[in-house]
Amino acid sequence: MEECPDSARIYLSLLDSTIQLEPEETRMYYGLLTTKAQDKKFIRHKSDSLMKKVVRFYESYDDKEKLMEAYYYLGSVYRD
């Protein structure tokens, strides 16, 4: 993700059609990763709805590292 965000976006996009069948934890992490990949490629974020869901999920889920990352990318969405 850090070195090749364009490749990460391609691989993540391959999951678009099946991700909704996965558990919520997987879907929220996928949302975090797709937002991160967009941010790394300087692609403008158009909506905050996905990251708001991700932040709410991680606020109730006990993963402080992902919660901090979710806050950061929600801030990036607001910046755009």
Short mmCIF file of N, CA and C in Angstrom, two decimals:
data_model
loop_
_atom_site.label_atom_id
_atom_site.label_comp_id
_atom_site.label_asym_id
_atom_site.label_seq_id
_atom_site.Cartn_x
_atom_site.Cartn_y
_atom_site.Cartn_z
N MET A 1 0.83 -1.19 0.00
CA MET A 1 0.00 0.00 0.00
C MET A 1 0.87 1.25 0.00
N GLU A 2 1.91 1.26 0.80
CA GLU A 2 2.75 2.45 0.91
C GLU A 2 3.55 2.69 -0.37
N GLU A 3 4.09 1.64 -0.95
CA GLU A 3 4.96 1.80 -2.11
C GLU A 3 4.21 1.76 -3.44
N CYS A 4 3.12 1.02 -3.50
CA CYS A 4 2.39 0.86 -4.77
C CYS A 4 0.88 0.99 -4.55
N PRO A 5 0.41 2.17 -4.18
CA PRO A 5 -1.03 2.31 -3.92
C PRO A 5 -1.89 2.07 -5.15
N ASP A 6 -1.35 2.31 -6.34
CA ASP A 6 -2.12 2.04 -7.55
C ASP A 6 -2.38 0.55 -7.71
N SER A 7 -1.40 -0.29 -7.40
CA SER A 7 -1.58 -1.74 -7.43
C SER A 7 -2.57 -2.18 -6.36
N ALA A 8 -2.46 -1.58 -5.19
CA ALA A 8 -3.39 -1.91 -4.11
C ALA A 8 -4.83 -1.60 -4.52
N ARG A 9 -5.04 -0.47 -5.19
CA ARG A 9 -6.38 -0.11 -5.66
C ARG A 9 -6.90 -1.14 -6.65
N ILE A 10 -6.04 -1.63 -7.52
CA ILE A 10 -6.46 -2.64 -8.49
C ILE A 10 -6.87 -3.93 -7.78
N TYR A 11 -6.04 -4.39 -6.86
CA TYR A 11 -6.35 -5.63 -6.14
C TYR A 11 -7.61 -5.48 -5.30
N LEU A 12 -7.77 -4.34 -4.65
CA LEU A 12 -8.98 -4.11 -3.85
C LEU A 12 -10.21 -4.06 -4.73
N SER A 13 -10.09 -3.48 -5.91
CA SER A 13 -11.26 -3.38 -6.80
C SER A 13 -11.74 -4.76 -7.26
N LEU A 14 -10.85 -5.74 -7.26
CA LEU A 14 -11.25 -7.10 -7.62
C LEU A 14 -12.23 -7.69 -6.61
N LEU A 15 -12.25 -7.13 -5.41
CA LEU A 15 -13.15 -7.62 -4.36
C LEU A 15 -14.50 -6.90 -4.33
N ASP A 16 -14.65 -5.86 -5.13
CA ASP A 16 -15.87 -5.04 -5.10
C ASP A 16 -17.15 -5.86 -5.18
N SER A 17 -17.18 -6.85 -6.05
CA SER A 17 -18.42 -7.60 -6.27
C SER A 17 -18.73 -8.60 -5.16
N THR A 18 -17.74 -8.99 -4.37
CA THR A 18 -17.99 -10.02 -3.35
C THR A 18 -17.86 -9.53 -1.92
N ILE A 19 -17.38 -8.33 -1.72
CA ILE A 19 -17.09 -7.86 -0.36
C ILE A 19 -18.35 -7.77 0.50
N GLN A 20 -19.50 -7.51 -0.09
CA GLN A 20 -20.74 -7.38 0.69
C GLN A 20 -21.17 -8.70 1.32
N LEU A 21 -20.62 -9.81 0.88
CA LEU A 21 -20.94 -11.12 1.44
C LEU A 21 -20.08 -11.44 2.66
N GLU A 22 -19.09 -10.63 2.91
CA GLU A 22 -18.14 -10.86 4.01
C GLU A 22 -18.69 -10.32 5.33
N PRO A 23 -18.11 -10.75 6.46
CA PRO A 23 -18.51 -10.22 7.76
C PRO A 23 -18.24 -8.71 7.87
N GLU A 24 -18.94 -8.06 8.78
CA GLU A 24 -18.83 -6.61 8.93
C GLU A 24 -17.38 -6.17 9.17
N GLU A 25 -16.66 -6.89 10.00
CA GLU A 25 -15.27 -6.52 10.29
C GLU A 25 -14.44 -6.46 9.00
N THR A 26 -14.63 -7.43 8.13
CA THR A 26 -13.90 -7.47 6.86
C THR A 26 -14.32 -6.32 5.96
N ARG A 27 -15.62 -6.04 5.90
CA ARG A 27 -16.12 -4.93 5.07
C ARG A 27 -15.59 -3.58 5.55
N MET A 28 -15.52 -3.39 6.85
CA MET A 28 -15.02 -2.12 7.39
C MET A 28 -13.53 -1.97 7.12
N TYR A 29 -12.78 -3.05 7.24
CA TYR A 29 -11.35 -2.97 6.95
C TYR A 29 -11.13 -2.71 5.46
N TYR A 30 -11.94 -3.32 4.63
CA TYR A 30 -11.89 -3.06 3.19
C TYR A 30 -12.17 -1.58 2.91
N GLY A 31 -13.16 -1.01 3.58
CA GLY A 31 -13.46 0.41 3.41
C GLY A 31 -12.29 1.28 3.83
N LEU A 32 -11.65 0.92 4.92
CA LEU A 32 -10.48 1.66 5.38
C LEU A 32 -9.35 1.56 4.36
N LEU A 33 -9.11 0.37 3.86
CA LEU A 33 -8.02 0.18 2.89
C LEU A 33 -8.29 0.89 1.57
N THR A 34 -9.53 0.86 1.08
CA THR A 34 -9.82 1.53 -0.18
C THR A 34 -9.67 3.04 -0.05
N THR A 35 -10.09 3.58 1.09
CA THR A 35 -9.93 5.02 1.32
C THR A 35 -8.46 5.38 1.43
N LYS A 36 -7.70 4.53 2.10
CA LYS A 36 -6.26 4.77 2.24
C LYS A 36 -5.58 4.75 0.87
N ALA A 37 -5.93 3.78 0.04
CA ALA A 37 -5.33 3.69 -1.30
C ALA A 37 -5.67 4.92 -2.13
N GLN A 38 -6.91 5.39 -2.04
CA GLN A 38 -7.30 6.60 -2.77
C GLN A 38 -6.49 7.79 -2.28
N ASP A 39 -6.35 7.90 -0.97
CA ASP A 39 -5.62 9.01 -0.39
C ASP A 39 -4.16 9.00 -0.83
N LYS A 40 -3.56 7.82 -0.85
CA LYS A 40 -2.15 7.70 -1.26
C LYS A 40 -1.95 8.10 -2.72
N LYS A 41 -2.98 7.94 -3.55
CA LYS A 41 -2.91 8.32 -4.97
C LYS A 41 -3.43 9.74 -5.19
N PHE A 42 -3.73 10.46 -4.12
CA PHE A 42 -4.23 11.84 -4.19
C PHE A 42 -5.53 11.93 -5.00
N ILE A 43 -6.36 10.90 -4.86
CA ILE A 43 -7.68 10.91 -5.49
C ILE A 43 -8.64 11.58 -4.52
N ARG A 44 -9.32 12.57 -5.00
CA ARG A 44 -10.23 13.35 -4.16
C ARG A 44 -11.38 12.50 -3.64
N HIS A 45 -11.63 12.60 -2.35
CA HIS A 45 -12.73 11.87 -1.72
C HIS A 45 -14.02 12.65 -1.95
N LYS A 46 -15.07 11.97 -2.38
CA LYS A 46 -16.31 12.64 -2.74
C LYS A 46 -17.40 12.54 -1.67
N SER A 47 -17.23 11.61 -0.73
CA SER A 47 -18.27 11.41 0.28
C SER A 47 -17.63 10.96 1.58
N ASP A 48 -18.25 11.33 2.69
CA ASP A 48 -17.74 10.92 3.99
C ASP A 48 -18.52 9.74 4.57
N SER A 49 -19.53 9.24 3.87
CA SER A 49 -20.41 8.22 4.45
C SER A 49 -19.68 6.92 4.76
N LEU A 50 -18.80 6.46 3.87
CA LEU A 50 -18.07 5.22 4.13
C LEU A 50 -17.18 5.36 5.36
N MET A 51 -16.40 6.43 5.41
CA MET A 51 -15.48 6.57 6.53
C MET A 51 -16.21 6.83 7.84
N LYS A 52 -17.37 7.45 7.80
CA LYS A 52 -18.16 7.60 9.03
C LYS A 52 -18.58 6.23 9.56
N LYS A 53 -18.99 5.32 8.65
CA LYS A 53 -19.35 3.96 9.06
C LYS A 53 -18.14 3.24 9.64
N VAL A 54 -17.00 3.39 8.99
CA VAL A 54 -15.78 2.73 9.44
C VAL A 54 -15.40 3.25 10.84
N VAL A 55 -15.45 4.55 11.03
CA VAL A 55 -15.11 5.13 12.34
C VAL A 55 -16.08 4.63 13.41
N ARG A 56 -17.38 4.64 13.12
CA ARG A 56 -18.36 4.14 14.11
C ARG A 56 -18.08 2.68 14.46
N PHE A 57 -17.75 1.88 13.45
CA PHE A 57 -17.46 0.47 13.71
C PHE A 57 -16.26 0.34 14.64
N TYR A 58 -15.17 1.02 14.31
CA TYR A 58 -13.96 0.88 15.12
C TYR A 58 -14.08 1.56 16.48
N GLU A 59 -14.98 2.50 16.64
CA GLU A 59 -15.23 3.06 17.98
C GLU A 59 -15.86 2.01 18.89
N SER A 60 -16.64 1.11 18.33
CA SER A 60 -17.28 0.08 19.14
C SER A 60 -16.48 -1.23 19.17
N TYR A 61 -15.52 -1.35 18.29
CA TYR A 61 -14.69 -2.55 18.17
C TYR A 61 -13.37 -2.25 18.86
N ASP A 62 -12.80 -3.22 19.51
CA ASP A 62 -11.60 -2.97 20.31
C ASP A 62 -10.32 -3.10 19.48
N ASP A 63 -10.11 -2.13 18.59
CA ASP A 63 -8.88 -2.10 17.79
C ASP A 63 -8.46 -0.64 17.67
N LYS A 64 -7.71 -0.19 18.63
CA LYS A 64 -7.32 1.22 18.72
C LYS A 64 -6.46 1.67 17.54
N GLU A 65 -5.62 0.78 17.03
CA GLU A 65 -4.75 1.14 15.91
C GLU A 65 -5.58 1.46 14.66
N LYS A 66 -6.53 0.61 14.35
CA LYS A 66 -7.38 0.86 13.18
C LYS A 66 -8.30 2.04 13.42
N LEU A 67 -8.72 2.26 14.66
CA LEU A 67 -9.55 3.43 14.97
C LEU A 67 -8.79 4.72 14.70
N MET A 68 -7.54 4.79 15.12
CA MET A 68 -6.74 5.99 14.86
C MET A 68 -6.54 6.21 13.37
N GLU A 69 -6.32 5.12 12.65
CA GLU A 69 -6.15 5.22 11.20
C GLU A 69 -7.47 5.68 10.55
N ALA A 70 -8.59 5.17 11.05
CA ALA A 70 -9.90 5.58 10.53
C ALA A 70 -10.15 7.06 10.79
N TYR A 71 -9.79 7.55 11.97
CA TYR A 71 -9.92 8.98 12.26
C TYR A 71 -9.07 9.81 11.29
N TYR A 72 -7.86 9.34 11.05
CA TYR A 72 -6.96 10.06 10.15
C TYR A 72 -7.57 10.18 8.75
N TYR A 73 -8.08 9.07 8.23
CA TYR A 73 -8.62 9.10 6.87
C TYR A 73 -9.98 9.80 6.81
N LEU A 74 -10.73 9.80 7.90
CA LEU A 74 -11.96 10.60 7.92
C LEU A 74 -11.56 12.08 7.83
N GLY A 75 -10.50 12.46 8.51
CA GLY A 75 -9.97 13.83 8.39
C GLY A 75 -9.53 14.14 6.97
N SER A 76 -8.93 13.18 6.29
CA SER A 76 -8.53 13.38 4.89
C SER A 76 -9.74 13.59 4.00
N VAL A 77 -10.80 12.87 4.27
CA VAL A 77 -12.04 13.03 3.50
C VAL A 77 -12.57 14.43 3.72
N TYR A 78 -12.60 14.88 4.97
CA TYR A 78 -13.08 16.24 5.27
C TYR A 78 -12.18 17.30 4.64
N ARG A 79 -10.89 17.04 4.59
CA ARG A 79 -9.95 17.97 3.97
C ARG A 79 -10.30 18.20 2.50
N ASP A 80 -10.67 17.12 1.83
CA ASP A 80 -11.02 17.21 0.42
C ASP A 80 -12.36 17.93 0.24
#
